[in-house]
């Protein structure tokens, strides 16, 4: 096996619009920690599609099976539907040949065995409470999951630097805090607010320190406002649809003028696969979004085409939510050949159509 230094010397950024069909992950063994979630299962399927061996490690607790069977507050139709989505994820991963291991990555003793047996060449860290609202309600648990799972991944990778060629850390656009300009690039200094954003910022710093101290190559990914099929992460795109179908109003905070860089999961996964396909990974941070913020009111307008009777109510702006906008993606374009393909008009319409079909199928059965 080449040494880390040799691998770093061979590492070349992908520049220019390299087509996805030219990418390969053959020979890679990619471990996804927190990989049974929304992003993780899409990424697992994408990695398999490019020829990698994939192991998903997940304790199935947050936004997953344990939550769905144990939380008494979930509306019954929504619970049934979400269970279907989560079971579909497992079915799809199993059919694609993804190895799924039920492990709590906070426990080093539990993570060590799959890590040594699978011997990953790349590790993607996704485990977190992925909602800023819920993280603020459970700060101890949110930091515990975010930081201790990452600590274990870094520690195990530190002992295998000749083997682990890249750590990909899922950060968030929330690290930027309140946007002072309409758009931000990766050189803007983060000013995180709240438990979720601060946990992400601490995570980024841990990953950068691992690079400084042990030369573990990293890719930090900052996505924003994701949406797409089989999502149960309670983000606005999903909440709007579910409220509409349950005859609840859509709440437009501050009149719906707040802007978010909505990104469909397929575009995010394209960028992540490009970053994983780098020979060793760079030591770099990337915004990975559609790259054009849209208002929440625009999202609601699309939804209205599908559920015309939906009630829309205005609410005062939520003071705890940061002011957001566009994440500039020129760096990802330059280094990864990333080019998002699906604007909100297409992606959210597809999502609405998919969700309505799933809802009808459930009601029919
Ligand atoms: N969805 C978004 O819009 C978005 C945006 C920015 C960043 N992110 C980040 O990307 C990552 C993945 O997001 P997602 O939307 O797929 O979230 P998700 O909640 O669907 O997935 C997270 C997964 O982590 C697992 N997990 C939690 N604690 C664990 C533990 N101790 N051990 C093993 N597994 C554990 C959960 O069971 C879940 O399956 C998160 O770190 C999130 O903060 C998401």
XYZ file of C-alpha atoms and ligand atoms in Angstrom:
409
model
C 0.000 0.000 0.000
C 1.444 3.481 -0.878
C 2.377 5.694 2.046
C 0.248 8.696 2.914
C 2.942 11.036 1.578
C 2.913 9.193 -1.769
C -0.860 9.351 -1.927
C -0.865 13.079 -1.173
C 1.723 13.682 -3.870
C -0.441 11.827 -6.395
C -3.557 13.773 -5.387
C -4.959 15.967 -8.135
C -8.045 18.188 -7.911
C -10.728 17.455 -10.463
C -10.933 20.622 -12.455
C -13.346 21.370 -15.237
C -16.676 19.686 -15.850
C -15.639 16.043 -15.472
C -18.779 14.007 -16.237
C -20.023 11.738 -13.466
C -19.644 8.799 -15.845
C -15.880 9.400 -15.805
C -15.679 9.043 -12.019
C -14.902 5.831 -10.204
C -14.680 4.789 -6.585
C -13.618 1.248 -7.440
C -11.171 -0.068 -4.861
C -12.411 2.346 -2.169
C -13.961 1.137 1.066
C -16.196 3.911 2.337
C -17.641 3.937 5.839
C -20.630 6.220 6.461
C -21.064 7.004 10.155
C -24.693 8.019 10.621
C -25.221 6.606 7.145
C -28.800 5.304 7.497
C -30.164 8.851 7.520
C -31.493 10.993 4.697
C -28.180 12.069 3.180
C -26.328 8.908 4.192
C -28.520 6.399 2.388
C -28.557 8.463 -0.821
C -24.775 8.757 -0.633
C -24.368 5.042 0.113
C -26.296 4.206 -3.072
C -24.240 6.738 -5.037
C -20.954 5.277 -3.771
C -22.065 1.767 -4.709
C -23.003 3.085 -8.147
C -19.383 4.217 -8.595
C -18.010 0.848 -7.523
C -17.038 1.373 -3.863
C -17.531 -1.100 -1.052
C -19.791 0.662 1.465
C -20.450 0.136 5.151
C -23.174 2.125 6.918
C -22.814 2.484 10.685
C -25.865 3.848 12.470
C -27.603 3.509 15.839
C -30.972 4.178 14.131
C -32.037 6.526 16.898
C -32.324 10.046 15.511
C -34.730 10.621 12.620
C -34.795 6.894 12.270
C -36.479 3.669 13.364
C -36.141 4.122 17.130
C -37.610 7.615 17.015
C -40.466 6.476 14.763
C -41.512 3.609 16.996
C -41.030 5.390 20.327
C -42.108 9.025 19.930
C -45.797 9.305 20.944
C -46.070 12.779 19.402
C -45.918 11.733 15.728
C -49.203 11.970 13.846
C -50.246 8.355 12.922
C -50.392 8.747 9.120
C -47.070 10.557 9.110
C -45.533 7.878 11.343
C -46.675 5.115 8.953
C -45.391 7.037 5.959
C -42.022 7.775 7.548
C -41.654 4.128 8.527
C -42.235 3.236 4.880
C -39.567 5.731 3.792
C -37.051 4.395 6.293
C -37.761 0.765 5.399
C -37.407 1.665 1.717
C -33.967 3.100 2.517
C -32.856 -0.182 4.085
C -34.335 -2.241 1.251
C -32.576 -0.142 -1.381
C -29.262 -0.267 0.448
C -29.495 -4.003 0.989
C -30.307 -4.598 -2.676
C -27.334 -2.431 -3.675
C -24.985 -4.484 -1.494
C -24.409 -1.914 1.266
C -23.265 -3.424 4.550
C -25.421 -2.056 7.419
C -24.160 -2.224 10.995
C -26.195 -1.157 14.031
C -23.646 0.621 16.231
C -23.653 3.697 18.455
C -20.617 5.581 17.211
C -20.305 7.461 20.524
C -18.944 4.242 22.039
C -15.357 3.706 20.931
C -15.585 0.062 22.009
C -18.506 -0.493 19.601
C -17.061 1.413 16.661
C -13.614 -0.181 16.837
C -14.668 -3.618 15.611
C -16.450 -2.603 12.382
C -13.691 -0.071 11.754
C -10.925 -2.686 11.958
C -12.897 -5.318 10.070
C -14.045 -3.065 7.244
C -10.728 -1.140 7.096
C -12.157 1.987 5.413
C -10.090 3.996 2.967
C -12.509 6.932 3.394
C -14.884 7.832 6.203
C -17.893 10.140 5.906
C -19.122 11.517 9.214
C -22.863 12.297 9.223
C -24.071 11.427 12.740
C -25.810 14.361 14.432
C -29.084 15.756 15.600
C -29.604 17.310 12.206
C -32.214 19.876 13.240
C -31.081 23.188 14.745
C -34.405 23.537 16.592
C -34.164 20.091 18.217
C -30.448 20.537 18.978
C -31.273 23.704 20.949
C -33.887 21.715 22.911
C -31.385 18.921 23.742
C -27.966 20.562 23.880
C -26.277 17.799 25.918
C -27.370 15.067 23.531
C -26.634 17.191 20.456
C -23.017 17.883 21.528
C -22.598 14.298 22.725
C -23.549 12.888 19.324
C -21.851 15.512 17.191
C -18.557 15.651 19.015
C -18.020 12.204 20.527
C -18.827 10.276 17.351
C -16.417 12.527 15.455
C -13.750 12.179 18.138
C -13.935 8.389 17.728
C -13.740 8.565 13.938
C -10.684 10.831 14.135
C -9.023 8.718 16.785
C -9.488 5.467 14.845
C -8.319 7.163 11.643
C -5.255 8.589 13.405
C -4.166 5.041 14.152
C -4.555 4.104 10.472
C -3.212 7.085 8.563
C -1.715 4.881 5.852
C -5.173 3.404 5.248
C -7.646 6.295 5.703
C -7.098 8.655 2.796
C -9.988 11.034 3.461
C -12.398 12.099 6.150
C -15.470 13.872 4.925
C -17.257 15.869 7.597
C -20.832 17.033 7.137
C -20.921 20.567 8.468
C -23.639 23.080 7.657
C -24.279 26.501 6.187
C -25.459 27.515 9.676
C -21.791 27.919 10.718
C -21.860 31.283 8.926
C -24.457 32.608 11.379
C -26.313 35.740 10.233
C -25.303 36.525 6.664
C -24.063 40.114 6.419
C -24.206 40.020 2.641
C -26.599 38.326 0.198
C -24.105 35.526 -0.405
C -21.116 33.970 1.342
C -18.117 32.014 0.147
C -15.835 29.785 2.206
C -13.497 32.671 3.102
C -16.216 34.387 5.176
C -15.443 33.999 8.858
C -17.986 31.725 10.599
C -20.007 33.267 13.410
C -22.150 30.312 14.500
C -25.162 30.834 16.728
C -26.983 28.058 18.619
C -26.061 24.527 19.641
C -26.305 22.995 16.167
C -24.143 25.573 14.407
C -21.580 25.650 17.210
C -21.397 21.840 17.250
C -20.669 21.941 13.517
C -18.033 24.620 13.958
C -16.317 22.645 16.739
C -16.454 19.582 14.465
C -14.811 21.508 11.620
C -12.019 22.598 13.937
C -11.477 19.045 15.198
C -11.139 17.836 11.615
C -8.691 20.613 10.716
C -6.602 19.866 13.799
C -6.458 16.186 12.784
C -5.011 17.366 9.479
C -2.484 19.641 11.182
C -1.365 17.025 13.684
C -1.697 13.755 11.789
C -2.101 14.762 8.129
C -5.457 13.063 7.739
C -6.835 14.627 4.529
C -10.291 16.079 4.942
C -13.207 17.522 3.043
C -15.640 19.659 5.002
C -19.031 19.975 3.324
C -21.412 22.847 4.047
C -24.849 22.035 2.577
C -28.011 24.066 3.000
C -31.795 23.533 3.100
C -31.808 20.074 1.571
C -34.924 18.378 0.331
C -35.750 15.194 -1.538
C -37.312 11.773 -1.498
C -37.380 9.749 1.739
C -36.479 12.791 3.853
C -37.917 12.804 7.371
C -35.612 15.460 8.813
C -38.433 17.972 9.521
C -37.085 20.680 7.268
C -39.387 23.322 5.836
C -39.847 21.639 2.430
C -41.159 18.478 4.139
C -43.104 20.233 6.918
C -44.978 22.343 4.360
C -46.129 19.267 2.465
C -47.179 17.382 5.587
C -48.995 20.352 7.101
C -50.825 20.884 3.826
C -51.956 17.238 3.682
C -53.039 17.260 7.334
C -55.108 20.435 6.768
C -52.787 22.453 8.969
C -51.670 25.912 7.887
C -48.247 26.702 6.472
C -46.611 29.297 8.669
C -44.681 31.940 6.808
C -42.361 33.538 9.329
C -41.820 37.214 8.575
C -44.135 36.911 5.578
C -42.015 34.228 3.897
C -39.346 36.671 2.721
C -36.517 34.707 4.373
C -34.174 33.243 1.776
C -32.612 29.786 1.776
C -30.306 28.109 -0.723
C -32.626 25.127 -1.319
C -30.705 22.147 -2.657
C -32.072 18.849 -3.850
C -30.369 15.722 -2.502
C -29.229 14.542 -5.965
C -27.177 17.712 -6.461
C -25.580 17.432 -3.021
C -24.700 13.781 -3.575
C -23.170 14.605 -6.955
C -20.802 17.059 -5.218
C -19.992 14.654 -2.384
C -19.186 11.848 -4.821
C -16.907 14.173 -6.752
C -15.069 15.041 -3.539
C -14.805 11.370 -2.571
C -13.436 10.534 -6.010
C -10.384 12.703 -5.388
C -7.421 10.394 -4.989
C -6.795 11.251 -1.349
C -9.107 14.137 -0.694
C -7.872 17.658 -0.162
C -7.684 19.554 3.081
C -10.519 21.847 2.054
C -13.956 23.194 2.912
C -16.705 23.417 0.310
C -20.113 25.038 0.133
C -22.240 22.471 -1.744
C -25.611 23.961 -2.605
C -27.649 24.957 -5.637
C -26.014 28.359 -5.299
C -29.081 30.603 -5.523
C -31.181 31.399 -2.453
C -34.967 31.507 -2.857
C -37.679 32.754 -0.560
C -39.820 30.514 1.612
C -42.839 32.150 -0.062
C -41.622 30.813 -3.424
C -41.492 27.324 -1.946
C -45.051 27.728 -0.636
C -46.224 28.895 -4.085
C -44.974 25.673 -5.685
C -46.678 23.590 -3.012
C -49.943 25.441 -3.588
C -50.054 24.142 -7.149
C -50.392 20.636 -5.679
C -52.564 21.354 -2.630
C -54.540 24.458 -3.728
C -56.759 24.529 -0.632
C -53.771 24.930 1.714
C -54.040 27.752 4.276
C -51.101 30.080 4.595
C -50.616 32.119 7.778
C -48.049 34.779 8.423
C -46.096 34.793 11.664
C -43.523 37.177 13.120
C -39.923 36.344 12.199
C -38.321 33.699 14.485
C -35.516 35.556 16.321
C -33.454 32.388 16.908
C -33.153 31.670 13.177
C -30.150 33.292 11.463
C -30.548 35.468 8.373
C -29.447 33.339 5.433
C -28.889 33.633 1.705
C -26.864 32.157 -1.156
C -23.788 30.004 -0.613
C -21.297 30.653 -3.381
C -20.098 27.435 -4.994
C -17.238 28.647 -7.208
C -14.697 26.701 -5.162
C -16.598 23.431 -5.628
C -16.916 24.209 -9.335
C -13.174 24.820 -9.615
C -11.880 21.915 -7.517
C -14.566 19.287 -7.957
C -16.115 20.113 -11.315
C -19.380 20.426 -9.360
C -22.371 21.739 -11.288
C -25.810 21.608 -9.655
C -28.477 20.639 -12.159
C -31.884 20.831 -10.508
C -33.454 24.207 -9.620
C -36.225 24.503 -7.038
C -38.942 24.697 -9.717
C -38.032 21.242 -10.977
C -36.770 19.578 -7.784
C -39.572 20.640 -5.482
C -42.266 19.798 -8.046
C -40.784 16.316 -8.378
C -40.706 16.033 -4.603
C -44.352 17.106 -4.269
C -45.436 14.589 -6.906
C -43.489 11.793 -5.209
C -44.882 12.662 -1.768
C -48.478 12.786 -3.002
C -48.098 9.367 -4.620
C -46.726 7.910 -1.380
C -49.549 9.518 0.595
C -52.214 8.159 -1.802
C -50.683 4.687 -1.754
C -50.789 4.635 2.028
C -54.382 5.836 2.118
C -55.417 3.210 -0.484
C -53.856 0.434 1.612
N -30.467 17.640 5.813
C -29.927 18.853 5.725
O -30.545 19.814 5.190
C -28.531 19.133 6.237
C -27.996 20.374 5.991
C -26.725 20.635 6.465
C -26.023 19.668 7.163
N -26.578 18.463 7.399
C -25.799 17.475 8.177
O -25.612 16.298 7.417
C -25.620 15.156 8.293
C -26.683 14.166 7.840
O -27.941 14.826 7.781
P -29.277 14.041 7.497
O -30.245 15.020 6.976
O -28.974 12.822 6.718
O -29.702 13.665 8.980
P -30.453 12.368 9.515
O -30.968 12.731 10.856
O -31.395 11.845 8.507
O -29.266 11.297 9.661
C -28.397 11.255 10.760
C -28.170 9.795 11.108
O -27.222 9.726 12.168
C -27.581 8.645 12.986
N -26.969 8.773 14.299
C -27.238 9.691 15.262
N -26.502 9.462 16.335
C -25.729 8.386 16.063
C -24.771 7.665 16.813
N -24.463 8.019 18.057
N -24.166 6.600 16.240
C -24.507 6.223 14.979
N -25.424 6.883 14.239
C -26.025 7.945 14.774
C -29.096 8.729 13.043
O -29.697 7.519 13.496
C -29.442 9.088 11.610
O -29.716 7.941 10.840
C -25.871 15.685 9.696
O -24.622 15.843 10.326
C -26.516 17.030 9.439
O -26.297 17.913 10.506
C -27.829 18.157 6.957
